[in-house]
Coordinates of C-alpha atoms in Angstrom, one line a residue:
X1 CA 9.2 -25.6 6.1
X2 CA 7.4 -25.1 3.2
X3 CA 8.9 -23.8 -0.5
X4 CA 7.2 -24.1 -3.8
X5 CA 8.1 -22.1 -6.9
X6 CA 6.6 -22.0 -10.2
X7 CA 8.6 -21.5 -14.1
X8 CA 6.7 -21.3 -16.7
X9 CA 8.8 -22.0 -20.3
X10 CA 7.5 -21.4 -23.9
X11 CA 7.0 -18.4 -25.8
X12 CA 5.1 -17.1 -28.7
X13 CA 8.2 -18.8 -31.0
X14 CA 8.2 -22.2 -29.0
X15 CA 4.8 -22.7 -28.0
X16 CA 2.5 -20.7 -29.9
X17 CA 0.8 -23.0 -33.0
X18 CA -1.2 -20.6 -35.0
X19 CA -4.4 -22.3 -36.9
X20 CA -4.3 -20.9 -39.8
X21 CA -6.2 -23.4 -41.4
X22 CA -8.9 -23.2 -38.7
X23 CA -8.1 -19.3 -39.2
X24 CA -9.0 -19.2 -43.4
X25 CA -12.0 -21.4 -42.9
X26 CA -13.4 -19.0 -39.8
X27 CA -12.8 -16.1 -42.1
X28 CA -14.4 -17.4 -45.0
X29 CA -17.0 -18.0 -43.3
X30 CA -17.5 -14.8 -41.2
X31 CA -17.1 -13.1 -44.6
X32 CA -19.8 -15.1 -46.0
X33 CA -22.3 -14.4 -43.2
X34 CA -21.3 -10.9 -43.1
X35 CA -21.9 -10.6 -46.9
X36 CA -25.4 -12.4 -46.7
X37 CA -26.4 -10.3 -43.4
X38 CA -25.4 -7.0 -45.3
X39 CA -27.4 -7.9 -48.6
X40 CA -30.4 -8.7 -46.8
X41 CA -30.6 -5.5 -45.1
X42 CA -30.2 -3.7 -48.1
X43 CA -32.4 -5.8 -50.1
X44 CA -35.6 -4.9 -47.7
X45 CA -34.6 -0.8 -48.0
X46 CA -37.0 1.3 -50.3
X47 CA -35.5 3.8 -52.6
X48 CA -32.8 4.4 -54.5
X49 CA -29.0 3.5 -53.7
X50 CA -27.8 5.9 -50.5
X51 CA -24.6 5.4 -48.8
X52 CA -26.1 6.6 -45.3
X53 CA -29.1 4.3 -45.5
X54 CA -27.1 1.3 -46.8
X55 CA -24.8 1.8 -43.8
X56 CA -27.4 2.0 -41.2
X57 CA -28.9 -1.0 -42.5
X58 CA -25.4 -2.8 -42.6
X59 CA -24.5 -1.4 -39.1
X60 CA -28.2 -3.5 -37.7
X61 CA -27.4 -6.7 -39.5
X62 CA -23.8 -6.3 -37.9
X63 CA -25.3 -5.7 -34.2
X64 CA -27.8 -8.5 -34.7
X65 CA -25.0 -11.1 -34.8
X66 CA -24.1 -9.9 -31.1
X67 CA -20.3 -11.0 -31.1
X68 CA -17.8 -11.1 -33.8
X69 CA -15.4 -13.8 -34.2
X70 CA -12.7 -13.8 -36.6
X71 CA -9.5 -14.8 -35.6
X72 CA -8.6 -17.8 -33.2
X73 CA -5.0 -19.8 -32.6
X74 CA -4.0 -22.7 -30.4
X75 CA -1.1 -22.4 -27.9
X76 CA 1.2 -24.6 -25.6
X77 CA 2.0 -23.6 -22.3
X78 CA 4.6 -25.2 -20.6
X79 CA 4.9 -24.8 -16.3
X80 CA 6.9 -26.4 -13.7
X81 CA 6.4 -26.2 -10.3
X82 CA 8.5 -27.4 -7.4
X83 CA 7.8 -28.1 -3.6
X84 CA 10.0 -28.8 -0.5
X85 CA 8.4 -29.8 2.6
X86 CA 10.1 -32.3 5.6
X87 CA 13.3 -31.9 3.3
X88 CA 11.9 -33.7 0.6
X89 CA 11.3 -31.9 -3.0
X90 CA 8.7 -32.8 -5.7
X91 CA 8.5 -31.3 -9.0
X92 CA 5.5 -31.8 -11.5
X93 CA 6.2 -30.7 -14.8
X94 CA 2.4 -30.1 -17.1
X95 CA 2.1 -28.9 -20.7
X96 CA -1.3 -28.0 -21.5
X97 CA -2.4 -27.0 -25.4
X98 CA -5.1 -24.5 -25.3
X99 CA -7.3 -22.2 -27.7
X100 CA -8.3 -18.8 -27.8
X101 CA -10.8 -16.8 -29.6
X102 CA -10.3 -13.3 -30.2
X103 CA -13.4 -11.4 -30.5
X104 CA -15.3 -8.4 -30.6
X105 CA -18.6 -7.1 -28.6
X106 CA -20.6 -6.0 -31.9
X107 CA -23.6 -5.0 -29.7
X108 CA -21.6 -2.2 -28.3
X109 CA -21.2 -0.9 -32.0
X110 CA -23.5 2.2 -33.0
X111 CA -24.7 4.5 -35.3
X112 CA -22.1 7.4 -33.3
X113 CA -19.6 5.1 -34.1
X114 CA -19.8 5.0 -37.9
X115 CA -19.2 8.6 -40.0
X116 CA -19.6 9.0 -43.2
X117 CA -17.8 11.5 -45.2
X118 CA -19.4 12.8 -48.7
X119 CA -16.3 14.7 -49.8
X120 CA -13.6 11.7 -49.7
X121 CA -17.1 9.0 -49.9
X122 CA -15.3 7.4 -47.0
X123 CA -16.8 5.3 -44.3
X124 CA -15.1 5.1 -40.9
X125 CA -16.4 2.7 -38.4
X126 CA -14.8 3.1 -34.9
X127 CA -15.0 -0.6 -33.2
X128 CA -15.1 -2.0 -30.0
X129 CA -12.0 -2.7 -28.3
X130 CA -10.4 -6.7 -29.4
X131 CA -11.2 -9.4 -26.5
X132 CA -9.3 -12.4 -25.5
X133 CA -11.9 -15.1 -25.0
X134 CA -10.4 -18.4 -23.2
X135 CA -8.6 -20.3 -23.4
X136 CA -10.4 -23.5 -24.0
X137 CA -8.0 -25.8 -22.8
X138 CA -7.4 -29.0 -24.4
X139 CA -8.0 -31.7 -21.8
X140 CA -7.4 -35.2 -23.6
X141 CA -3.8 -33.9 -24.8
X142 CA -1.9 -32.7 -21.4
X143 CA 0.9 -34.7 -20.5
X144 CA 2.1 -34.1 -17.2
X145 CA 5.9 -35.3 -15.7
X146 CA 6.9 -35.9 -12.4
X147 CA 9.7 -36.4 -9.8
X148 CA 9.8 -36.6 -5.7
X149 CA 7.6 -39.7 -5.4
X150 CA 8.3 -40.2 -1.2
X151 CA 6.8 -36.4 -0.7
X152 CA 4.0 -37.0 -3.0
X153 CA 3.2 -40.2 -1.5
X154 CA 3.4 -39.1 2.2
X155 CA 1.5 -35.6 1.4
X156 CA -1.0 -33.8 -0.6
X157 CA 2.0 -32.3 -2.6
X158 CA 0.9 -34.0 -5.7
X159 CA -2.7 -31.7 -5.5
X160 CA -0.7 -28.9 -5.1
X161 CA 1.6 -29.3 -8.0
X162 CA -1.4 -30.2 -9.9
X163 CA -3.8 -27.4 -9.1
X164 CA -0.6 -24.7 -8.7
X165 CA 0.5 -26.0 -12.8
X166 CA -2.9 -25.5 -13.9
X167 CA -3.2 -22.6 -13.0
X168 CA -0.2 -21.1 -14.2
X169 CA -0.8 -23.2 -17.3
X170 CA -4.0 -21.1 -18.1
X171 CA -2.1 -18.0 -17.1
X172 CA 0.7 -18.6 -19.7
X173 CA -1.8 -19.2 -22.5
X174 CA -3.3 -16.5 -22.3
X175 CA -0.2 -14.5 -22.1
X176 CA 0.8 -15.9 -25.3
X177 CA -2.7 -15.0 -26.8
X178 CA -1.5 -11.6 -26.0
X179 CA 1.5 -11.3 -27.5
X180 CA 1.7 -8.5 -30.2
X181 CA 1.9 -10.8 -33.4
X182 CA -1.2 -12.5 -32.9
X183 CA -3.0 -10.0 -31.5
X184 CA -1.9 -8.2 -34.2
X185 CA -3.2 -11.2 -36.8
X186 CA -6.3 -10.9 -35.0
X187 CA -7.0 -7.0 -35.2
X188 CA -6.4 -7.6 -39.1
X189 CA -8.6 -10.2 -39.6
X190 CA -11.5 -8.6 -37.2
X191 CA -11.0 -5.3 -39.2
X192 CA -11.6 -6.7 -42.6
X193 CA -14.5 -8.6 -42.0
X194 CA -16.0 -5.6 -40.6
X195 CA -15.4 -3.3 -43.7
X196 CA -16.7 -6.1 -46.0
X197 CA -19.7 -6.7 -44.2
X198 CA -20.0 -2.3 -45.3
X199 CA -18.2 -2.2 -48.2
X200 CA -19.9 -5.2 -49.7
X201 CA -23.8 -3.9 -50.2
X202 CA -22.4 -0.6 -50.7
X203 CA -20.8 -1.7 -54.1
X204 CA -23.4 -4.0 -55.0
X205 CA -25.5 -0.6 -55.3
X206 CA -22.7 0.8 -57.5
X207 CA -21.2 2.8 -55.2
X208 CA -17.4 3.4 -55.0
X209 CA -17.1 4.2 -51.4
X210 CA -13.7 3.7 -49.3
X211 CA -14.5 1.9 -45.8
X212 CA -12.2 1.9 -43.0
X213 CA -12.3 0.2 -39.2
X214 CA -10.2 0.8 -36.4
X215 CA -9.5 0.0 -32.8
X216 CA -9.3 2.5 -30.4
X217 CA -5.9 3.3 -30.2
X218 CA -5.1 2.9 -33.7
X219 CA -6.5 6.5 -34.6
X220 CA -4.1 9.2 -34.7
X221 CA -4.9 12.8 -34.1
X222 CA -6.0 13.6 -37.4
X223 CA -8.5 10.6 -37.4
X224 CA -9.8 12.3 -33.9
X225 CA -10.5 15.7 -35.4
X226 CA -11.6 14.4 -39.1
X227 CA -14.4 12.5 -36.5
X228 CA -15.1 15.8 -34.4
X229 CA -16.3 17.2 -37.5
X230 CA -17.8 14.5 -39.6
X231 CA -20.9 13.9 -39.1
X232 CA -22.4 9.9 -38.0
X233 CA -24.8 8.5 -39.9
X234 CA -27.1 8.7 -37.0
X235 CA -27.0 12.5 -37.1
X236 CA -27.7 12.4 -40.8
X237 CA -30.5 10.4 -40.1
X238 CA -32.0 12.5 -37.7
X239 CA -31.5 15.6 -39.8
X240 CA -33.1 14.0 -42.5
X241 CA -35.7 12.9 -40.7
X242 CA -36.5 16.3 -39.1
X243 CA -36.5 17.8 -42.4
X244 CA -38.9 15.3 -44.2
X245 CA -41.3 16.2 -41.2
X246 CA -40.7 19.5 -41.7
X247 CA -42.4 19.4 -45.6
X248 CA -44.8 17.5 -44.2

């Protein structure tokens, strides 16, 4: 007769170690190449300052770094599992440290997805929805504990434990990844590197513009029907360009 089970301890409290110096340094650095991606694009415009066309070009600069990175944390997961076979019982015991990134598709981010709003001078950017990328689980630091030596010994319990612990070791981590603080951690930090990487070129030009991102399910009602309305900068664009060949 054959019986395994698997627990699985730790939670975000216990087992979750957030990075924050990895964190600061990630962000810095994201804001810097944000920044410096923004200011190029701008720099190669002709014309005066324009909120629409300093957008646009932020919004390409923004796409041509493909995925967005700002936010990671390590973990610990915890698992047991036990076996019983011949009336013997062996239990393996793993904790396995792991990291996650927490990202965002930027080439899924378009001109209908940012609106710009002359009467406030506010810039909304919808954005793609948060991914959990991992984990990446750290090998050289798993410590594993064992008991039931005469099953393991006699059978291929051992593989089991092993491959049943490793599994539910990845499971747990990323459970943890997806618990509402740091997901919530992350969402910050991936929101304000995406309005500096607008806001930024956009007062460098002298322009005092309000920029706001959000996630999907953090608009309300209002936010839905203030977007109905508004106008994207790609329909300005187009308009604009219609009526410049229009003159012509």
């Amino acid at each position: 007769m054959d019986q395994s089970g698997v627990k699985q301890r730790g939670g975000l409290a216990q087992g979750c170690i957030i990075a924050l110096a990895m964190v600061l340094a990630m962000a810095l650095a994201v804001g810097a190449t944000l920044y410096f991606v923004g200011r190029s694009a701008f720099d190669r415009l002709t014309g005066g300052p324009d909120p629409v066309t300093v957008a646009s070009a932020s919004l390409q600069g923004l796409r041509e770094q493909n995925r967005l990175s700002a936010f990671a944390a390590r973990y610990v997961a915890v698992v047991t599992t036990t076996q019983t076979r011949m009336g013997f019982t062996a239990q393996k015991t793993m904790i396995m440290p792991g990291s996650v990134r927490y990202e965002v598709d930027l080439g899924k981010l378009n001109q209908r997805d940012v609106i710009w709003d002359p009467a406030t001078k506010k810039l909304s950017i919808a954005l793609p929805p948060l991914e959990v990328v991992g984990p990446e689980v750290d090998l050289n630091n798993i410590r594993e504990y064992g008991e039931g030596g005469v099953l393991m010994t006699l059978t291929d319990s051992e593989e089991r434990l092993d491959a049943a612990n490793r599994a539910a070791g990845q499971k747990e981590l990323v459970r943890q990844a997806r618990e509402p603080t740091p997901m919530r951690l992350a969402r910050d930090a991936t929101r304000r590197a995406v309005e500096r990487s607008f806001s930024m070129p956009l007062r460098a030009t002298g322009m005092d513009v309000t920029v706001e991102a959000l996630f999907p399910d953090e608009r309300s009602s209002t936010d839905r029907e203030r977007w109905d309305v508004s106008k994207s900068i790609e329909q300005v664009l187009r308009e604009r360009a219609e009526r410049e060949a229009a003159t012509k």
